[in-house]
Coordinates of C-alpha atoms in Angstrom, one line a residue:
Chain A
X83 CA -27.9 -72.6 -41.4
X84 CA -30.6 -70.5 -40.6
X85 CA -31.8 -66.7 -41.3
X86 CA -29.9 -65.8 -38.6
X87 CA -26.3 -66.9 -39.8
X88 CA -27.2 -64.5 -43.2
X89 CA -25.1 -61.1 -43.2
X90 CA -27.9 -59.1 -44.3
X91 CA -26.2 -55.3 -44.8
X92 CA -28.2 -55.4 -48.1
X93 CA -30.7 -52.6 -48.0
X94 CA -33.1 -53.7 -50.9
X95 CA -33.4 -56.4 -53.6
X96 CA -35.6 -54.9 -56.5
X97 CA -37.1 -56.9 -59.3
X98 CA -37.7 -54.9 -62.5
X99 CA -39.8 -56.1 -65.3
X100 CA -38.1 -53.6 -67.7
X101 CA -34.2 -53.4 -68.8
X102 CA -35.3 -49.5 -68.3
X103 CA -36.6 -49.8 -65.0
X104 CA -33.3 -51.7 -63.9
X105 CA -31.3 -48.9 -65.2
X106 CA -33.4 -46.5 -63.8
X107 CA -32.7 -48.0 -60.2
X108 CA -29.2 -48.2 -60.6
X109 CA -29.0 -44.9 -61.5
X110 CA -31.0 -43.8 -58.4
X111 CA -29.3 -45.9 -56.0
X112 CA -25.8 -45.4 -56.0
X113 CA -23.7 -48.3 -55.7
X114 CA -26.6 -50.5 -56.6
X115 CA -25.3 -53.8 -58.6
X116 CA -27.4 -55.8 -61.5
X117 CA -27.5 -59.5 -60.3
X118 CA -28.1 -62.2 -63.0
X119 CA -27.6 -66.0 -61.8
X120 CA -26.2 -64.9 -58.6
X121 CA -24.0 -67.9 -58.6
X122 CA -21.3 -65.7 -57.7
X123 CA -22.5 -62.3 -56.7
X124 CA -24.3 -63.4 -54.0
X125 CA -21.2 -66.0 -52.8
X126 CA -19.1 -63.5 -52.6
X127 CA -21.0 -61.1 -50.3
X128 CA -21.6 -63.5 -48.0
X129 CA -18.2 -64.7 -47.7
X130 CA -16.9 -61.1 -48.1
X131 CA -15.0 -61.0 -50.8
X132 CA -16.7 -58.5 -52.1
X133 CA -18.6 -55.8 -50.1
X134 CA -22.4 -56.0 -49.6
X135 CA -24.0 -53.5 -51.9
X136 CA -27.0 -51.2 -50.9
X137 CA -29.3 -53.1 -53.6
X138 CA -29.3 -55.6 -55.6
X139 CA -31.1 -55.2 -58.7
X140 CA -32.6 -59.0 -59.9
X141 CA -32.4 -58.8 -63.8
X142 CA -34.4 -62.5 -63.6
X143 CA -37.6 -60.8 -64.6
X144 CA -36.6 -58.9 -67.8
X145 CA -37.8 -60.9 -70.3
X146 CA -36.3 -58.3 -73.0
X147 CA -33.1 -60.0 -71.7
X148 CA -33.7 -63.9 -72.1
X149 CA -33.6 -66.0 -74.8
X150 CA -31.7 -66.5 -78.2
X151 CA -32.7 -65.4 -81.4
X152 CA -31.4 -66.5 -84.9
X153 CA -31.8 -64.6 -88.0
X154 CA -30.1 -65.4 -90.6
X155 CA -27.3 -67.2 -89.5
X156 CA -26.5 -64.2 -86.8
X157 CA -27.2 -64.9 -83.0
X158 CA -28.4 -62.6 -80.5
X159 CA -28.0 -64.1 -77.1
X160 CA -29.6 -62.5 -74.3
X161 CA -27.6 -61.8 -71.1
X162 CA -30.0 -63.7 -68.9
X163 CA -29.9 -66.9 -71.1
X164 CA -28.6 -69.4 -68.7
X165 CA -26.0 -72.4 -69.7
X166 CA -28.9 -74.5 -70.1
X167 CA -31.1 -72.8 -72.3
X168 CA -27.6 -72.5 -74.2
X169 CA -27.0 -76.2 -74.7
X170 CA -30.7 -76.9 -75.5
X171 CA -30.6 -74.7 -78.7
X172 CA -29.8 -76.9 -80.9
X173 CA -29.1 -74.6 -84.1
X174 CA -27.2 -72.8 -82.0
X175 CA -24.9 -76.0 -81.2
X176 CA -24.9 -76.4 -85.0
X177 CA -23.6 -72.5 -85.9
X178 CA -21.8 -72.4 -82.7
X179 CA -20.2 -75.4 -81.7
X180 CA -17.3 -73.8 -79.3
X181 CA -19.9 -72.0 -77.3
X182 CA -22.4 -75.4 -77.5
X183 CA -19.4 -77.2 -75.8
X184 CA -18.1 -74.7 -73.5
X185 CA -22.3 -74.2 -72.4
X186 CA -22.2 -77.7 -71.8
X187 CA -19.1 -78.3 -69.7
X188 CA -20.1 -75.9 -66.9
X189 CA -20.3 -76.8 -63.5
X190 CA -23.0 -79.2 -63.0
X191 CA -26.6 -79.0 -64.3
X192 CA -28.1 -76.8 -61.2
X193 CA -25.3 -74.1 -62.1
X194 CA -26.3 -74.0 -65.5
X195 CA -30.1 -73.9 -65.2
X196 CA -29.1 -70.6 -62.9
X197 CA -25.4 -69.2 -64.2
X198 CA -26.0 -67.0 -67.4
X199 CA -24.0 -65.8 -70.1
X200 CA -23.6 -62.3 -69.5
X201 CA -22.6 -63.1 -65.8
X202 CA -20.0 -65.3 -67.3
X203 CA -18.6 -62.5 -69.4
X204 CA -19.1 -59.0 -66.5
X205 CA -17.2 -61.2 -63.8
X206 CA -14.7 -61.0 -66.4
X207 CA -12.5 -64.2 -65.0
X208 CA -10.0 -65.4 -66.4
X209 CA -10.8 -68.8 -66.6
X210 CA -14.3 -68.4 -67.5
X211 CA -15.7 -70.8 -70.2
X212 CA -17.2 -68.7 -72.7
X213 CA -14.6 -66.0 -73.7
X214 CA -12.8 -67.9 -75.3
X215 CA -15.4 -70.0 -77.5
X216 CA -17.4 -66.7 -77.9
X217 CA -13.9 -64.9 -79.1
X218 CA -13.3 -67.6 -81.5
X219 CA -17.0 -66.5 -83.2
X220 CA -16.1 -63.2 -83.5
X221 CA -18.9 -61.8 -80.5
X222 CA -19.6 -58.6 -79.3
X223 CA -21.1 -57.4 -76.2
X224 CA -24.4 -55.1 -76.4
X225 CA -24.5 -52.7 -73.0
X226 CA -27.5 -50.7 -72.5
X227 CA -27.8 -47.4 -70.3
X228 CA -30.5 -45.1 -70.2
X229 CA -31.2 -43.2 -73.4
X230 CA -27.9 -45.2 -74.8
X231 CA -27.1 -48.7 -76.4
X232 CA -23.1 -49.1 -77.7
X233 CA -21.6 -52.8 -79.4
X234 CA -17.9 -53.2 -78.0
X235 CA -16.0 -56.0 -79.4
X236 CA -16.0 -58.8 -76.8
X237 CA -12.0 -58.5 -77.1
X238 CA -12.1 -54.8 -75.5
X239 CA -14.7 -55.6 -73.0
X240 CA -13.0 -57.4 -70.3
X241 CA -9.9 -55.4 -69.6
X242 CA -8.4 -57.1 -66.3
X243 CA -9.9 -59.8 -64.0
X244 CA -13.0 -59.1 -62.8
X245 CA -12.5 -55.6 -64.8
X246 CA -14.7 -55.2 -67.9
X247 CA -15.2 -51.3 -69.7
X248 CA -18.7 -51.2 -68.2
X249 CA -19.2 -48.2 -67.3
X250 CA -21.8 -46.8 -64.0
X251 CA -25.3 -47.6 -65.2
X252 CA -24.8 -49.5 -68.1
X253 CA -26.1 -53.0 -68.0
X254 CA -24.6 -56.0 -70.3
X255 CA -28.1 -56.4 -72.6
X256 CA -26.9 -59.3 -75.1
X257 CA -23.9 -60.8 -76.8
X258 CA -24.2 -60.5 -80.4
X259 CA -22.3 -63.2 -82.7
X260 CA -22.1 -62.6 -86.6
X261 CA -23.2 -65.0 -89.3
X262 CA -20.1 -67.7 -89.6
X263 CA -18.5 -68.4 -92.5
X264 CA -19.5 -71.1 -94.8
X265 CA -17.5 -74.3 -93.3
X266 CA -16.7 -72.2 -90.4
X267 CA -15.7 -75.2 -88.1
X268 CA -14.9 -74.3 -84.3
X269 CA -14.8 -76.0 -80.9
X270 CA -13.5 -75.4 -76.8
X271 CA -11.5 -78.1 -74.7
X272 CA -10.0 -77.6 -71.7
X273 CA -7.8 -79.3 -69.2
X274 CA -9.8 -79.2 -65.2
X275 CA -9.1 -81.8 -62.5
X276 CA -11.9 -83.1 -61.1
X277 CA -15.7 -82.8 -61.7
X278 CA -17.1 -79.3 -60.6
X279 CA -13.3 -77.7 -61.3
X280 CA -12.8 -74.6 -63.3
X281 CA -10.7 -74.3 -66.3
X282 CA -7.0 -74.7 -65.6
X283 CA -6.4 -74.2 -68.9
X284 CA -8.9 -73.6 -71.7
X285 CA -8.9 -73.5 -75.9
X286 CA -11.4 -72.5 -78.6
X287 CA -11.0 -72.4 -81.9
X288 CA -12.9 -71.9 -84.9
X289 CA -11.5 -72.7 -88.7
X290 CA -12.8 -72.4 -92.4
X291 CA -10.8 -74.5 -94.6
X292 CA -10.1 -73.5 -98.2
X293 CA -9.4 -76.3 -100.4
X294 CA -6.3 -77.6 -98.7
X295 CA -5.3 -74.8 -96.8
X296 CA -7.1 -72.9 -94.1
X297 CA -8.8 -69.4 -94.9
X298 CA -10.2 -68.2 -92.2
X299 CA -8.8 -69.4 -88.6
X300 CA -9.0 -67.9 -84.8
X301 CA -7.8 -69.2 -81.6
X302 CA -7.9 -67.8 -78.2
X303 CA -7.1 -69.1 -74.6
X304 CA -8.5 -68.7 -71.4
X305 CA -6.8 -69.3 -67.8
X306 CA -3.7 -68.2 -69.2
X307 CA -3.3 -64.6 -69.1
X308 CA -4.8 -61.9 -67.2
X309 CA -7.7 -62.0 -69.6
X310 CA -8.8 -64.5 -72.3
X311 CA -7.1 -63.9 -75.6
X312 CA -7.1 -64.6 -79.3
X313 CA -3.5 -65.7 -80.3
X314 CA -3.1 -63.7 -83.0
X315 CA 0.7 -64.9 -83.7
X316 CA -0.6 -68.3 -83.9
X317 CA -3.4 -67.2 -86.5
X318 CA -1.2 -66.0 -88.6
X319 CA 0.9 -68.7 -88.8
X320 CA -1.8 -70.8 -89.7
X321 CA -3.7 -68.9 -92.1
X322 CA -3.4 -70.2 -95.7
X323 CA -0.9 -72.8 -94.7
X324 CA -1.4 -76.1 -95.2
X325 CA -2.3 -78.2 -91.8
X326 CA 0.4 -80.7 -91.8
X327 CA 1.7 -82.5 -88.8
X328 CA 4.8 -80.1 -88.6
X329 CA 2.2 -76.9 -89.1
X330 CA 0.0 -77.8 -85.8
X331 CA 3.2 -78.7 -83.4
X332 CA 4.6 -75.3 -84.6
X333 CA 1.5 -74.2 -84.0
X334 CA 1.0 -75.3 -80.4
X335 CA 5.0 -74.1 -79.5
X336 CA 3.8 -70.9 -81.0
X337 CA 0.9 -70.7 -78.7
X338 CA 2.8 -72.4 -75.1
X339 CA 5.3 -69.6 -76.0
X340 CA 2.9 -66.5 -76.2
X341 CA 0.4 -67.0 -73.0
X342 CA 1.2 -65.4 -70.0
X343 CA -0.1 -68.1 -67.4
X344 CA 0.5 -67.8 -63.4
X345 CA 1.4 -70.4 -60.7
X346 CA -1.4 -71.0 -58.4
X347 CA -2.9 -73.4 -55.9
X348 CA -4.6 -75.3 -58.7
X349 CA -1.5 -75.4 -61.4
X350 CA 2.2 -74.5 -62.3
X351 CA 2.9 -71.6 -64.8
X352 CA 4.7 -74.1 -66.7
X353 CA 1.8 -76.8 -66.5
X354 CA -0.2 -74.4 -68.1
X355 CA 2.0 -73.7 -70.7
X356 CA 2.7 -76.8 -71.5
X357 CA -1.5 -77.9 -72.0
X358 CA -1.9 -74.7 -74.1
X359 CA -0.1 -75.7 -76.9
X360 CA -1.6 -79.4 -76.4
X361 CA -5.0 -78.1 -77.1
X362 CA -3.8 -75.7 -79.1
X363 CA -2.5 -78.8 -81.7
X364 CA -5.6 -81.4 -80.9
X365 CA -7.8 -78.1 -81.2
X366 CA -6.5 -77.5 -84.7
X367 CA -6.4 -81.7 -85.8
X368 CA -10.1 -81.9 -85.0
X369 CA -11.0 -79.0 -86.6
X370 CA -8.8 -79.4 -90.0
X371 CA -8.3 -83.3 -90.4
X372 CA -10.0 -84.9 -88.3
X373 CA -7.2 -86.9 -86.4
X374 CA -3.9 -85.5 -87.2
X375 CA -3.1 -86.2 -83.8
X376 CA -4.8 -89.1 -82.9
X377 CA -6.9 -87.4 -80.0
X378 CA -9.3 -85.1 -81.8
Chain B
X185 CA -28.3 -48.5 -42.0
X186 CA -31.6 -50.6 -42.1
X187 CA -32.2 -53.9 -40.0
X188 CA -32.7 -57.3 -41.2
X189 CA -36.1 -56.8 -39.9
X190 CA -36.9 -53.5 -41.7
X191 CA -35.9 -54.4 -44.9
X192 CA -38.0 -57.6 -45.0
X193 CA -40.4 -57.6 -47.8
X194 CA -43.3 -60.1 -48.3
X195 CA -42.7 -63.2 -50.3
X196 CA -45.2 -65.3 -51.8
X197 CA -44.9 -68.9 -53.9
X198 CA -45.9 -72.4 -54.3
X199 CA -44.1 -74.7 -52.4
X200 CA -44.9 -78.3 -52.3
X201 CA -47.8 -77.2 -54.1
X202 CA -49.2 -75.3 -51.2
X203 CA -49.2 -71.5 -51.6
X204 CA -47.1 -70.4 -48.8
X205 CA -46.7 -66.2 -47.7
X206 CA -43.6 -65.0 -45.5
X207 CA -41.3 -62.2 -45.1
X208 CA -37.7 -62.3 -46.3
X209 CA -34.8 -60.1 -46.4
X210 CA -33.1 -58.9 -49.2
X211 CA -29.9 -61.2 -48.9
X212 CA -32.1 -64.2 -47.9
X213 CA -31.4 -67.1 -49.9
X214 CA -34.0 -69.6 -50.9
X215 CA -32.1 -71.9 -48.9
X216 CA -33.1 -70.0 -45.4
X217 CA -36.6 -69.2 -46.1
X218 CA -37.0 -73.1 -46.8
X219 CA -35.5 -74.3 -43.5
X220 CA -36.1 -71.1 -41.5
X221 CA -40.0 -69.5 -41.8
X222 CA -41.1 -72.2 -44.3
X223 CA -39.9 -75.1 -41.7
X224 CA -38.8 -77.8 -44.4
X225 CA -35.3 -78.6 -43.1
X226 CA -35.1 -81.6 -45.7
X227 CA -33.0 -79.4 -48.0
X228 CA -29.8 -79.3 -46.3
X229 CA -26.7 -76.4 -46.4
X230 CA -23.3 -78.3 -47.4
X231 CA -21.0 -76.0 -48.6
X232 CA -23.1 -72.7 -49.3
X233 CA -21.3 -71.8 -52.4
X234 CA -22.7 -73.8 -54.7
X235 CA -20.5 -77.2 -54.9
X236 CA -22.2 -79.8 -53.1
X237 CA -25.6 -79.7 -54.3
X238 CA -27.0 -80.6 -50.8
X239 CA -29.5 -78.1 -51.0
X240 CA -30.6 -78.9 -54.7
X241 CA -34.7 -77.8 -55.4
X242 CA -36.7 -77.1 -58.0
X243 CA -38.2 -74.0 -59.2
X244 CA -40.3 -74.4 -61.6
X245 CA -39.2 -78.1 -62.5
X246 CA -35.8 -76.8 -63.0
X247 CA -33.4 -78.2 -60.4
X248 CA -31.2 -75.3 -59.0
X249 CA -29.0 -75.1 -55.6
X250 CA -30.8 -72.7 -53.2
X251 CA -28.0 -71.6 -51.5
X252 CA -27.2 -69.5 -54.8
X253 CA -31.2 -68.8 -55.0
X254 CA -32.1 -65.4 -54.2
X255 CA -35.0 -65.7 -52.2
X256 CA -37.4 -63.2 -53.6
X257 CA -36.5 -64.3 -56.8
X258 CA -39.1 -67.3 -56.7
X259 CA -42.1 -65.2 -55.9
X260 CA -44.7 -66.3 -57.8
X261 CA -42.5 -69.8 -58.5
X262 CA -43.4 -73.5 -58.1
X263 CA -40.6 -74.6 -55.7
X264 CA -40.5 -78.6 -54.8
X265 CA -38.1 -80.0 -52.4
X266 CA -37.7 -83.3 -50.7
X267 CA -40.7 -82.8 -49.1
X268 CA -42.7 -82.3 -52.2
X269 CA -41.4 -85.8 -53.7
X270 CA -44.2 -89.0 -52.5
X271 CA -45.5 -91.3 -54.2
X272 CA -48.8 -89.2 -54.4
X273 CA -49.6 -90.9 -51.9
X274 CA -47.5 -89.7 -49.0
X275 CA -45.4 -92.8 -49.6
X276 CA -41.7 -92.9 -50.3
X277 CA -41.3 -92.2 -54.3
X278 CA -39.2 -95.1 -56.4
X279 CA -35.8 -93.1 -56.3
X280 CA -36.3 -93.0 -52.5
X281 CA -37.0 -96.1 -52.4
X282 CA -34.1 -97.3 -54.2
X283 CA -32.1 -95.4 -52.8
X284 CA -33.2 -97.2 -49.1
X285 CA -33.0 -100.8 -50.6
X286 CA -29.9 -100.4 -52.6
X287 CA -28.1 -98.3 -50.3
X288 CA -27.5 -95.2 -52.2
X289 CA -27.8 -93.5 -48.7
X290 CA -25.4 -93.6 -45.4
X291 CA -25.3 -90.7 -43.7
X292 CA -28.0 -88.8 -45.4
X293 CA -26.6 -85.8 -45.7
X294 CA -26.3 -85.3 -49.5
X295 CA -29.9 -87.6 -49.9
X296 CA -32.3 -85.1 -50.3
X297 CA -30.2 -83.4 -52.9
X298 CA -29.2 -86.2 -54.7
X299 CA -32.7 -87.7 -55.2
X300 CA -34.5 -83.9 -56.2
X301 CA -31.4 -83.9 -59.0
X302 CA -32.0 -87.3 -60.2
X303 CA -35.8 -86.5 -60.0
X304 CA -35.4 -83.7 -62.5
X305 CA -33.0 -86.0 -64.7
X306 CA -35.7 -88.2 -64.6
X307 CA -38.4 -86.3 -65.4
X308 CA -36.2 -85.1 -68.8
X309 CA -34.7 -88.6 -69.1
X310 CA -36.9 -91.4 -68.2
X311 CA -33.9 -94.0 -69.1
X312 CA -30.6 -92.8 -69.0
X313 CA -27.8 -94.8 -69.1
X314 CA -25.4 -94.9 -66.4
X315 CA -23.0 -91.9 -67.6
X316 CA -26.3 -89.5 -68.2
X317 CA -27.0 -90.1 -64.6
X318 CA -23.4 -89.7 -63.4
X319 CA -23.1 -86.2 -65.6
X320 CA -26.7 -85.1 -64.0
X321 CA -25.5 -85.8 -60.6
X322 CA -21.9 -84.0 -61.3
X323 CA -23.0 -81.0 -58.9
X324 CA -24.3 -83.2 -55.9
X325 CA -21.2 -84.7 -53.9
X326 CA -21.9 -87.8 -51.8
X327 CA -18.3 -88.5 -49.6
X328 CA -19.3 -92.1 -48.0
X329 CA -21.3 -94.2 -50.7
X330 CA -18.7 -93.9 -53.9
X331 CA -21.8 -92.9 -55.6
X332 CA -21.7 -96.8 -57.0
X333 CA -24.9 -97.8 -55.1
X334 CA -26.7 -94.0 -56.1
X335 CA -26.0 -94.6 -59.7
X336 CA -27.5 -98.2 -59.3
X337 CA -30.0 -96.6 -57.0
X338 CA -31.1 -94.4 -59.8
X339 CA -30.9 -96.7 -62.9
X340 CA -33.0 -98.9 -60.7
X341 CA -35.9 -96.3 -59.8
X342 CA -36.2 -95.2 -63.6
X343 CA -36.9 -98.9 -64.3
X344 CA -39.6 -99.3 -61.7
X345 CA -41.1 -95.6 -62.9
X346 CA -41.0 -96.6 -66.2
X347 CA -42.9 -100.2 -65.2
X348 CA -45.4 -98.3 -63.0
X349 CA -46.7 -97.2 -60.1
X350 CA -47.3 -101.0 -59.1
X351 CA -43.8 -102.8 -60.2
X352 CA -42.5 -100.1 -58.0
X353 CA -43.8 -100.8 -55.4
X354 CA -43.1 -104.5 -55.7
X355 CA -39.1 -103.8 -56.8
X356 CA -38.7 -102.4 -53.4
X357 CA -40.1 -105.4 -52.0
X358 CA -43.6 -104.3 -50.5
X359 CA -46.8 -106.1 -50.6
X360 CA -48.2 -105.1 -53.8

């Protein structure tokens, strides 16, 4: 409990105060790893799970990387922002409500004053909160290297678990999320255990209605595949059909039927199957009726 | 390969709201530079991953654990811990009072951190209801009360703060 019980085979922990002078030390150190929240980086070297790098690089003092900006209906949110300063935005919660909700139902409050987003997103679980909200708006994923900046659809960045397409000395700069549609409704519920748990299962979606039908519609899961996912059989089904009571149990069969979910300590494969096409269905009645299923 | 000791770089913040100067290593967590060079064992290590909230502080009013704090990332931070919470005084504040006279404390091992996460609640909420104050303390895991009595504790301490200084004092039964 002291100094003395830390494994310390770190050689440095650097501090930049420019997104260039981090990529300039992770190029120069090899092996060097950008730390954001640390809520897991650091965990996991201590425990060994994953081996102790040469240096750390602390991206807590780039201020080109905190903060969300709004400009005309777009959002631009920084890969330091923390869970907090998520929740607090409050146009944000109004343009974003998925992402608002999965922010906000996060560990508990000193996680989220310190876990950020683009930690959330490079750990590349797959049962972290905000893929599947953030997938649901459409977001991409700015990376930064030196002399280099490329936008990769957030549904190509994370490729496995834990495995995203960074490559060596790029850094996650911002997620980028596109003016929603007019009406664009959307919103993130998820099945966990107790207080503190992470998702066992997890579901966002995000729907414009037109008239009586719905226009534009996506859904995606999380904890229920190697990677989170949009369900793009279930989107098609849905879109321009009229959400009836038979449309959104369809729907959710549709969706239990084409997630890939594992047995594990924390749930059954077939648990999880089953809860994905339950929030999958109350998703969809909160978001189109208000109620079809009397839990919205 | 370099030793702890080499690799030790100087570390400077406010703690308590006394400028304090030591050395720590680059996997040092706030958590061991607070109970080992800085000598305030108050903040205790639970589970060291982040799930008990035992070792909740504040950097810069923000409640955080700091068993997931890189140390050297509060250089130049306001850090307050159990210590740093008094009634100005050098007195026990309201929530640790409350927490004494209701019983929100047995074995005082999650105390420190419960009361520095209901102080930053507190300092946001000045009367929460009873589910804001079970949602802020979500992270901080007390296994002998039932959390019943720290609830109570806490409803009860924002009561006092928000009477005064005075009808503090007097709801934990002192001579006022």
């Amino acid at each position: 409990m002291s100094t003395e019980t830390t494994v310390c085979t770190i050689g440095a922990y650097h501090r930049p105060a420019t997104l260039d002078d981090a990529l300039r030390i992770l190029r120069d150190v090899p092996g060097a790893r950008p730390v954001a929240g640390g809520t897991d980086l650091l965990v996991h070297v201590r425990d060994g799970r994953e081996g102790a790098p040469p240096a750390l690089v602390s991206l807590r003092r780039v201020p080109e990387l905190c903060g969300v900006t709004i400009e005309d209906g777009a959002v631009t949110i920084g890969a330091l922002t923390t869970m907090s300063d998520i929740v607090a935005d409050a146009e944000l919660a109004r343009l974003l409500p998925a992402v608002h909700v999965a922010a906000a139902d996060f560990g508990g409050v000193q996680i989220r004053n310190a876990a950020t987003i683009g930690g959330n997103l490079v750990n590349a679980s797959p049962c972290a909160n905000l893929p599947p909200a953030l997938l649901v708006h459409g977001a991409s994923v700015v990376l930064r290297a030196l002399g280099g900046v490329r936008t990769v659809d957030l549904r190509d960045f994370i490729v496995g678990p834990g495995e995203t397409c960074l490559r060596d000395g790029e850094v996650l700069a911002a997620v980028t999320i596109p003016r929603p549609l007019g009406g664009l409704r959307s919103t993130f519920r998820r099945t966990v255990r107790v207080a503190m748990d992470m998702a066992l299962v997890s579901v966002a979606a995000a729907v414009a209605m037109d008239g009586g039908t719905i226009g534009a519609v996506r859904v995606a899961a999380g904890a229920v595949a190697p990677t989170p996912r949009r369900l793009a059989e279930v989107e098609e089904l849905l879109r321009g059909a009229v959400p009836d009571e038979g449309l959104l149990r369809r729907a959710g069969e549709l969706a239990a039927a084409g997630v890939a979910p594992i047995s594990d300590v924390r749930a059954s494969e077939s648990y999880r199957r089953h809860m994905t096409g339950v929030h999958v269905r109350r998703a969809l009645a909160e978001l189109t009726a208000g109620g079809v299923d009397g839990d919205a | 390969m370099e030793t702890r000791e080499d690799a030790a770089v100087p570390l400077s913040f406010e703690l308590n709201g006394e400028t304090v100067a030591v050395r720590a290593a680059p996997a040092a967590r706030l958590l061991d530079v607070l109970r080992g060079p800085c000598g305030r064992t108050g903040t205790k290590e639970g589970c060291g991953e982040g799930e008990c909230g035992a070792c909740s502080v504040l950097v810069d009013g923000r409640v955080v654990n700091a068993c997931l704090y890189a140390a050297l990332d509060v250089e130049g931070c306001r850090v307050t811990t159990i210590e740093g919470l008094h009634d100005g005084a050098g007195g026990p504040s309201a929530l640790q009072r409350a927490f004494v006279t209701l019983g929100g404390t047995q074995c005082g091992f999650c105390t420190p951190g419960m009361i520095v996460a209901a102080e930053a609640l507190l300092a946001a909420n000045p009367d929460p209801a009873a589910d804001d104050i079970r949602g802020a303390l979500r992270g901080n895991l007390c296994r002998c009360t039932g959390y019943v009595q720290i609830v109570e504790a806490v409803r009860s301490a924002a009561a006092a703060r928000r009477a005064g200084a005075d009808a503090a004092r007097a709801a934990a039964g002192a001579p006022s």
